[in-house]
Amino acid sequence: MMIWVNGGLRAADAAQVSVLDHGLTVGDGIFETVKTVRGRPFALTRHLDRLTRSARGLGLPDPDHDAVRAACAAVLDANPVDMGRLRITYTGGLSPLGSDRGDAGPTLVVAVGETHRRPDTTAVITVPWTRNERGAVTGLKTTSYAENVVALARAREQDASEALFANTVGDLCEGTGSNVFVVLDGQLHTPPVSSGCLAGITRALTVEWAGAQETRLPFDVLDRADEIFLTSSLRDVQAVHRVDGRTLPGAPGPVTVKAMRVFEERAAGDLDP
Ligand SMILES: Cc1ncc(COP(=O)(O)O)c(C=O)c1O
């Protein structure tokens, strides 16, 4: 596997950053996960725009989109995969040991791994830990994902593939790496970005293409929603067939099936919507 590190491709075992990189020492970094289809990235412009928003939120220099695109293209050329998880990581770079960032400039890493189409339905759990809708990095896609690591491990223990969080006021927020939609009386709803969730790209496309409303929803809506689905770059639209002990027997239900279909059709027709 060839990985892009700070200006060039390296073999995986030679692709290195400093142990003093601020991304490693304090999680001062941002990232994007992009789906690739037969060597081409999906929705790369939206991902690069969000990378810039995240960089500005952390006070990192704006990433050079042309340079990141060139790095992505080089990595995809060097690592042919049918369906890929393209990971762009951009950190505070070489820094002192504390929370002050150094002035060496940011680190850019781009790597790709092979992945496979997700199952059409999955199980999720709820977790007691909250998303903070009022934090300094709320809504930024930072590399500080340890809370997600812990919650996802809890989900795996319960044969689920995702853990869902409420925010500090008890509203439904998002999963460790996905957004959530529910169907109530035939209407599709998803929490607003003010809930503290990431402004997911798949979420935005699903709102646009399937016509969902952004609605504040109490966490226990998961006990009564007629249908539930997740969205993310690698899941696209994925139905939920179990939440904790509750099964949703017909999953994917009719509204979800329609959203899955419209997403697949529109995405196939435009690689950079
Ligand atoms: C916390 C979180 N929420 C939501 C998402 C879904 O976002 P997207 O559709 O842009 O992949 C992700 C994606 O990786 C995420 O990490």
Short mmCIF file of C-alpha atoms and ligand atoms in Angstrom, two decimals:
data_model
loop_
_atom_site.label_atom_id
_atom_site.label_comp_id
_atom_site.label_asym_id
_atom_site.label_seq_id
_atom_site.Cartn_x
_atom_site.Cartn_y
_atom_site.Cartn_z
CA MET A 1 0.00 0.00 0.00
CA MET A 2 1.26 3.47 -0.88
CA ILE A 3 0.42 6.40 1.40
CA TRP A 4 0.78 10.13 0.77
CA VAL A 5 2.72 11.87 3.56
CA ASN A 6 3.70 15.51 3.40
CA GLY A 7 4.28 15.84 -0.30
CA GLY A 8 5.04 12.36 -1.58
CA LEU A 9 3.99 8.72 -1.84
CA ARG A 10 5.67 6.25 0.49
CA ALA A 11 5.29 2.53 1.08
CA ALA A 12 3.11 1.96 4.16
CA ASP A 13 6.02 0.87 6.40
CA ALA A 14 8.00 3.99 5.45
CA ALA A 15 5.08 6.44 5.70
CA GLN A 16 5.91 8.22 8.93
CA VAL A 17 5.15 11.40 10.87
CA SER A 18 6.94 12.65 13.96
CA VAL A 19 6.05 11.25 17.38
CA LEU A 20 5.74 14.94 18.31
CA ASP A 21 3.03 15.56 15.74
CA HIS A 22 0.21 17.47 17.46
CA GLY A 23 -2.30 15.10 15.90
CA LEU A 24 -0.72 12.25 17.88
CA THR A 25 0.04 14.04 21.15
CA VAL A 26 -3.22 15.94 21.64
CA GLY A 27 -5.61 15.02 18.82
CA ASP A 28 -5.11 18.40 17.15
CA GLY A 29 -6.15 17.34 13.69
CA ILE A 30 -9.06 16.93 11.32
CA PHE A 31 -9.99 14.34 8.77
CA GLU A 32 -12.33 13.23 6.05
CA THR A 33 -13.45 9.74 5.05
CA VAL A 34 -14.43 9.60 1.41
CA LYS A 35 -15.98 6.68 -0.43
CA THR A 36 -14.24 5.76 -3.68
CA VAL A 37 -15.91 3.87 -6.48
CA ARG A 38 -13.66 2.20 -9.06
CA GLY A 39 -10.85 4.57 -8.19
CA ARG A 40 -12.87 7.77 -8.14
CA PRO A 41 -13.86 9.70 -5.00
CA PHE A 42 -17.53 10.43 -4.31
CA ALA A 43 -18.53 14.00 -3.35
CA LEU A 44 -14.91 15.12 -3.02
CA THR A 45 -15.75 18.81 -3.37
CA ARG A 46 -18.11 18.64 -0.37
CA HIS A 47 -15.49 16.74 1.63
CA LEU A 48 -12.81 19.33 0.83
CA ASP A 49 -15.18 22.16 1.77
CA ARG A 50 -15.86 20.48 5.12
CA LEU A 51 -12.12 19.90 5.60
CA THR A 52 -11.65 23.66 5.24
CA ARG A 53 -14.47 24.39 7.70
CA SER A 54 -12.92 21.99 10.20
CA ALA A 55 -9.46 23.53 9.67
CA ARG A 56 -10.81 27.02 10.30
CA GLY A 57 -12.59 25.78 13.42
CA LEU A 58 -9.29 24.53 14.85
CA GLY A 59 -7.31 27.54 13.60
CA LEU A 60 -5.27 25.43 11.18
CA PRO A 61 -4.20 26.99 7.86
CA ASP A 62 -6.69 26.43 5.04
CA PRO A 63 -5.81 23.18 3.27
CA ASP A 64 -4.79 23.67 -0.37
CA HIS A 65 -7.61 21.92 -2.22
CA ASP A 66 -5.59 21.39 -5.40
CA ALA A 67 -2.79 19.81 -3.41
CA VAL A 68 -5.19 17.55 -1.50
CA ARG A 69 -6.93 16.55 -4.75
CA ALA A 70 -3.55 15.71 -6.30
CA ALA A 71 -2.62 13.64 -3.25
CA CYS A 72 -5.94 11.76 -3.44
CA ALA A 73 -5.45 11.09 -7.15
CA ALA A 74 -1.89 9.83 -6.57
CA VAL A 75 -3.02 7.51 -3.78
CA LEU A 76 -5.94 6.18 -5.80
CA ASP A 77 -3.69 5.60 -8.83
CA ALA A 78 -1.14 3.74 -6.74
CA ASN A 79 -3.70 1.58 -4.89
CA PRO A 80 -6.39 0.30 -7.26
CA VAL A 81 -9.44 -0.89 -5.30
CA ASP A 82 -13.01 -1.45 -6.43
CA MET A 83 -14.58 0.28 -3.41
CA GLY A 84 -12.33 2.27 -1.12
CA ARG A 85 -12.22 4.22 2.13
CA LEU A 86 -10.10 7.25 1.31
CA ARG A 87 -8.84 8.94 4.44
CA ILE A 88 -7.52 12.51 4.41
CA THR A 89 -5.84 13.52 7.68
CA TYR A 90 -4.57 17.04 8.34
CA THR A 91 -2.98 17.88 11.69
CA GLY A 92 -1.28 20.66 13.62
CA GLY A 93 2.10 19.15 12.74
CA LEU A 94 5.34 19.02 14.73
CA SER A 95 4.69 20.82 18.03
CA PRO A 96 5.84 21.16 21.63
CA LEU A 97 4.54 18.56 24.10
CA GLY A 98 1.66 20.64 25.47
CA SER A 99 -1.50 22.04 23.94
CA ASP A 100 0.27 24.99 22.21
CA ARG A 101 0.69 24.26 18.54
CA GLY A 102 4.14 24.56 16.94
CA ASP A 103 4.90 26.60 13.85
CA ALA A 104 6.32 23.85 11.67
CA GLY A 105 3.12 23.77 9.59
CA PRO A 106 0.46 21.12 9.18
CA THR A 107 0.87 17.45 8.36
CA LEU A 108 -1.12 15.99 5.46
CA VAL A 109 -1.63 12.24 5.11
CA VAL A 110 -3.82 10.55 2.50
CA ALA A 111 -4.38 6.80 2.51
CA VAL A 112 -6.89 4.37 1.04
CA GLY A 113 -8.09 0.97 2.20
CA GLU A 114 -10.33 -1.48 0.42
CA THR A 115 -13.86 -1.77 1.75
CA HIS A 116 -17.08 -3.48 0.77
CA ARG A 117 -20.67 -2.48 0.34
CA ARG A 118 -22.43 -2.47 3.70
CA PRO A 119 -25.37 -4.78 4.46
CA ASP A 120 -28.74 -3.15 3.73
CA THR A 121 -29.77 -3.33 7.41
CA THR A 122 -27.92 -3.21 10.71
CA ALA A 123 -28.35 -3.20 14.50
CA VAL A 124 -27.58 -0.18 16.69
CA ILE A 125 -27.43 0.52 20.40
CA THR A 126 -27.94 3.66 22.43
CA VAL A 127 -25.20 4.77 24.83
CA PRO A 128 -25.49 6.81 28.07
CA TRP A 129 -22.70 9.23 27.09
CA THR A 130 -23.66 12.55 25.52
CA ARG A 131 -22.59 14.63 22.57
CA ASN A 132 -21.87 18.22 23.59
CA GLU A 133 -23.81 20.54 21.30
CA ARG A 134 -22.00 23.60 22.74
CA GLY A 135 -18.32 22.56 22.64
CA ALA A 136 -15.41 24.42 21.04
CA VAL A 137 -15.10 21.71 18.38
CA THR A 138 -18.76 20.75 18.00
CA GLY A 139 -19.51 20.08 14.35
CA LEU A 140 -15.85 19.83 13.37
CA LYS A 141 -14.52 16.53 12.09
CA THR A 142 -11.52 16.36 14.40
CA THR A 143 -9.23 13.38 14.93
CA SER A 144 -10.21 13.32 18.63
CA TYR A 145 -12.41 10.25 18.20
CA ALA A 146 -11.72 8.36 21.42
CA GLU A 147 -15.31 8.81 22.62
CA ASN A 148 -16.41 7.20 19.39
CA VAL A 149 -13.91 4.37 19.84
CA VAL A 150 -15.36 3.57 23.28
CA ALA A 151 -18.98 3.80 22.14
CA LEU A 152 -18.40 1.72 19.02
CA ALA A 153 -16.65 -0.97 21.08
CA ARG A 154 -19.75 -1.08 23.31
CA ALA A 155 -21.89 -1.52 20.19
CA ARG A 156 -19.69 -4.39 18.92
CA GLU A 157 -20.06 -6.16 22.28
CA GLN A 158 -23.80 -6.14 21.65
CA ASP A 159 -23.58 -7.33 18.03
CA ALA A 160 -24.40 -3.89 16.72
CA SER A 161 -22.49 -1.80 14.20
CA GLU A 162 -23.25 1.65 15.58
CA ALA A 163 -23.91 3.48 18.84
CA LEU A 164 -26.29 6.44 18.98
CA PHE A 165 -25.81 9.46 21.25
CA ALA A 166 -28.21 11.98 22.72
CA ASN A 167 -26.88 15.50 23.34
CA THR A 168 -26.69 17.22 26.73
CA VAL A 169 -30.37 18.25 26.66
CA GLY A 170 -31.60 14.76 25.83
CA ASP A 171 -32.24 15.20 22.12
CA LEU A 172 -31.32 12.60 19.53
CA CYS A 173 -27.96 13.56 17.98
CA GLU A 174 -25.95 11.09 15.85
CA GLY A 175 -23.90 7.91 15.82
CA THR A 176 -20.15 7.47 16.30
CA GLY A 177 -19.64 7.83 12.57
CA SER A 178 -23.06 8.37 11.09
CA ASN A 179 -26.16 10.54 11.13
CA VAL A 180 -29.59 9.20 12.00
CA PHE A 181 -33.02 9.56 10.40
CA VAL A 182 -36.41 8.44 11.73
CA VAL A 183 -39.82 8.00 10.15
CA LEU A 184 -42.84 9.23 12.14
CA ASP A 185 -46.31 9.02 10.59
CA GLY A 186 -44.76 8.56 7.17
CA GLN A 187 -42.58 11.70 7.50
CA LEU A 188 -38.80 11.58 7.42
CA HIS A 189 -36.94 13.53 10.12
CA THR A 190 -33.31 14.03 11.09
CA PRO A 191 -31.85 16.08 13.97
CA PRO A 192 -30.71 19.62 13.06
CA VAL A 193 -27.00 20.47 13.10
CA SER A 194 -27.73 22.51 16.25
CA SER A 195 -28.15 19.14 18.04
CA GLY A 196 -24.35 18.92 17.90
CA CYS A 197 -24.16 16.33 15.12
CA LEU A 198 -21.67 16.49 12.31
CA ALA A 199 -23.06 18.08 9.17
CA GLY A 200 -22.77 14.77 7.34
CA ILE A 201 -22.44 14.89 3.58
CA THR A 202 -24.65 11.84 3.11
CA ARG A 203 -27.13 13.45 5.50
CA ALA A 204 -27.24 16.65 3.42
CA LEU A 205 -27.68 14.71 0.17
CA THR A 206 -30.42 12.57 1.74
CA VAL A 207 -32.26 15.65 3.05
CA GLU A 208 -32.08 17.13 -0.45
CA TRP A 209 -32.88 14.00 -2.45
CA ALA A 210 -35.38 12.27 -0.15
CA GLY A 211 -37.02 15.37 1.32
CA ALA A 212 -36.40 14.96 5.06
CA GLN A 213 -37.21 17.61 7.65
CA GLU A 214 -34.69 18.76 10.24
CA THR A 215 -36.49 18.36 13.57
CA ARG A 216 -35.48 18.39 17.23
CA LEU A 217 -36.30 14.89 18.41
CA PRO A 218 -36.23 13.46 21.95
CA PHE A 219 -33.84 10.51 22.33
CA ASP A 220 -36.73 8.17 23.12
CA VAL A 221 -38.12 8.72 19.63
CA LEU A 222 -36.04 5.60 18.93
CA ASP A 223 -38.58 3.59 20.98
CA ARG A 224 -41.46 4.51 18.71
CA ALA A 225 -40.15 5.51 15.27
CA ASP A 226 -41.72 3.46 12.51
CA GLU A 227 -38.44 3.28 10.64
CA ILE A 228 -34.88 4.31 11.45
CA PHE A 229 -31.86 4.60 9.18
CA LEU A 230 -28.27 5.73 9.29
CA THR A 231 -26.32 7.74 6.74
CA SER A 232 -22.58 8.06 6.25
CA SER A 233 -20.08 8.09 3.45
CA LEU A 234 -19.47 4.35 3.70
CA ARG A 235 -22.99 3.28 4.72
CA ASP A 236 -24.85 5.51 2.23
CA VAL A 237 -28.43 4.98 3.51
CA GLN A 238 -28.58 1.92 5.78
CA ALA A 239 -31.73 0.68 7.50
CA VAL A 240 -31.79 -0.17 11.22
CA HIS A 241 -33.46 -3.47 12.15
CA ARG A 242 -32.74 -3.36 15.90
CA VAL A 243 -32.22 -0.62 18.48
CA ASP A 244 -31.10 -2.04 21.83
CA GLY A 245 -33.79 -4.67 22.59
CA ARG A 246 -36.35 -3.31 20.11
CA THR A 247 -36.62 -4.97 16.71
CA LEU A 248 -38.05 -3.21 13.68
CA PRO A 249 -39.35 -6.25 11.85
CA GLY A 250 -40.06 -4.80 8.43
CA ALA A 251 -36.70 -3.07 8.03
CA PRO A 252 -36.02 -1.60 5.58
CA GLY A 253 -39.50 -0.07 5.65
CA PRO A 254 -41.08 1.72 2.68
CA VAL A 255 -39.74 5.23 3.37
CA THR A 256 -36.24 3.87 3.93
CA VAL A 257 -36.37 1.77 0.77
CA LYS A 258 -37.31 4.88 -1.17
CA ALA A 259 -34.47 6.89 0.37
CA MET A 260 -32.01 4.07 -0.37
CA ARG A 261 -33.16 3.91 -3.96
CA VAL A 262 -33.10 7.65 -4.60
CA PHE A 263 -29.67 7.94 -3.01
CA GLU A 264 -28.27 5.13 -5.13
CA GLU A 265 -29.72 6.51 -8.33
CA ARG A 266 -28.66 10.11 -7.78
CA ALA A 267 -25.18 9.13 -6.57
CA ALA A 268 -24.66 6.90 -9.59
CA GLY A 269 -25.57 9.79 -11.86
CA ASP A 270 -23.17 12.32 -10.33
CA LEU A 271 -19.87 11.47 -8.61
CA ASP A 272 -19.48 15.00 -7.24
CA PRO A 273 -22.94 16.24 -6.29
C1 LIG B 1 -19.47 11.77 14.04
C2 LIG B 1 -19.94 11.58 12.63
N1 LIG B 1 -21.20 11.88 12.31
C3 LIG B 1 -21.67 11.71 11.06
C4 LIG B 1 -20.88 11.21 10.05
C5 LIG B 1 -21.42 11.03 8.66
O1 LIG B 1 -20.88 11.99 7.78
P1 LIG B 1 -20.68 11.74 6.23
O2 LIG B 1 -22.01 11.43 5.64
O3 LIG B 1 -20.14 13.04 5.74
O4 LIG B 1 -19.72 10.61 6.09
C6 LIG B 1 -19.56 10.90 10.34
C7 LIG B 1 -18.74 10.40 9.26
O5 LIG B 1 -17.77 9.98 9.13
C8 LIG B 1 -19.07 11.10 11.65
O6 LIG B 1 -17.80 10.81 11.96
#
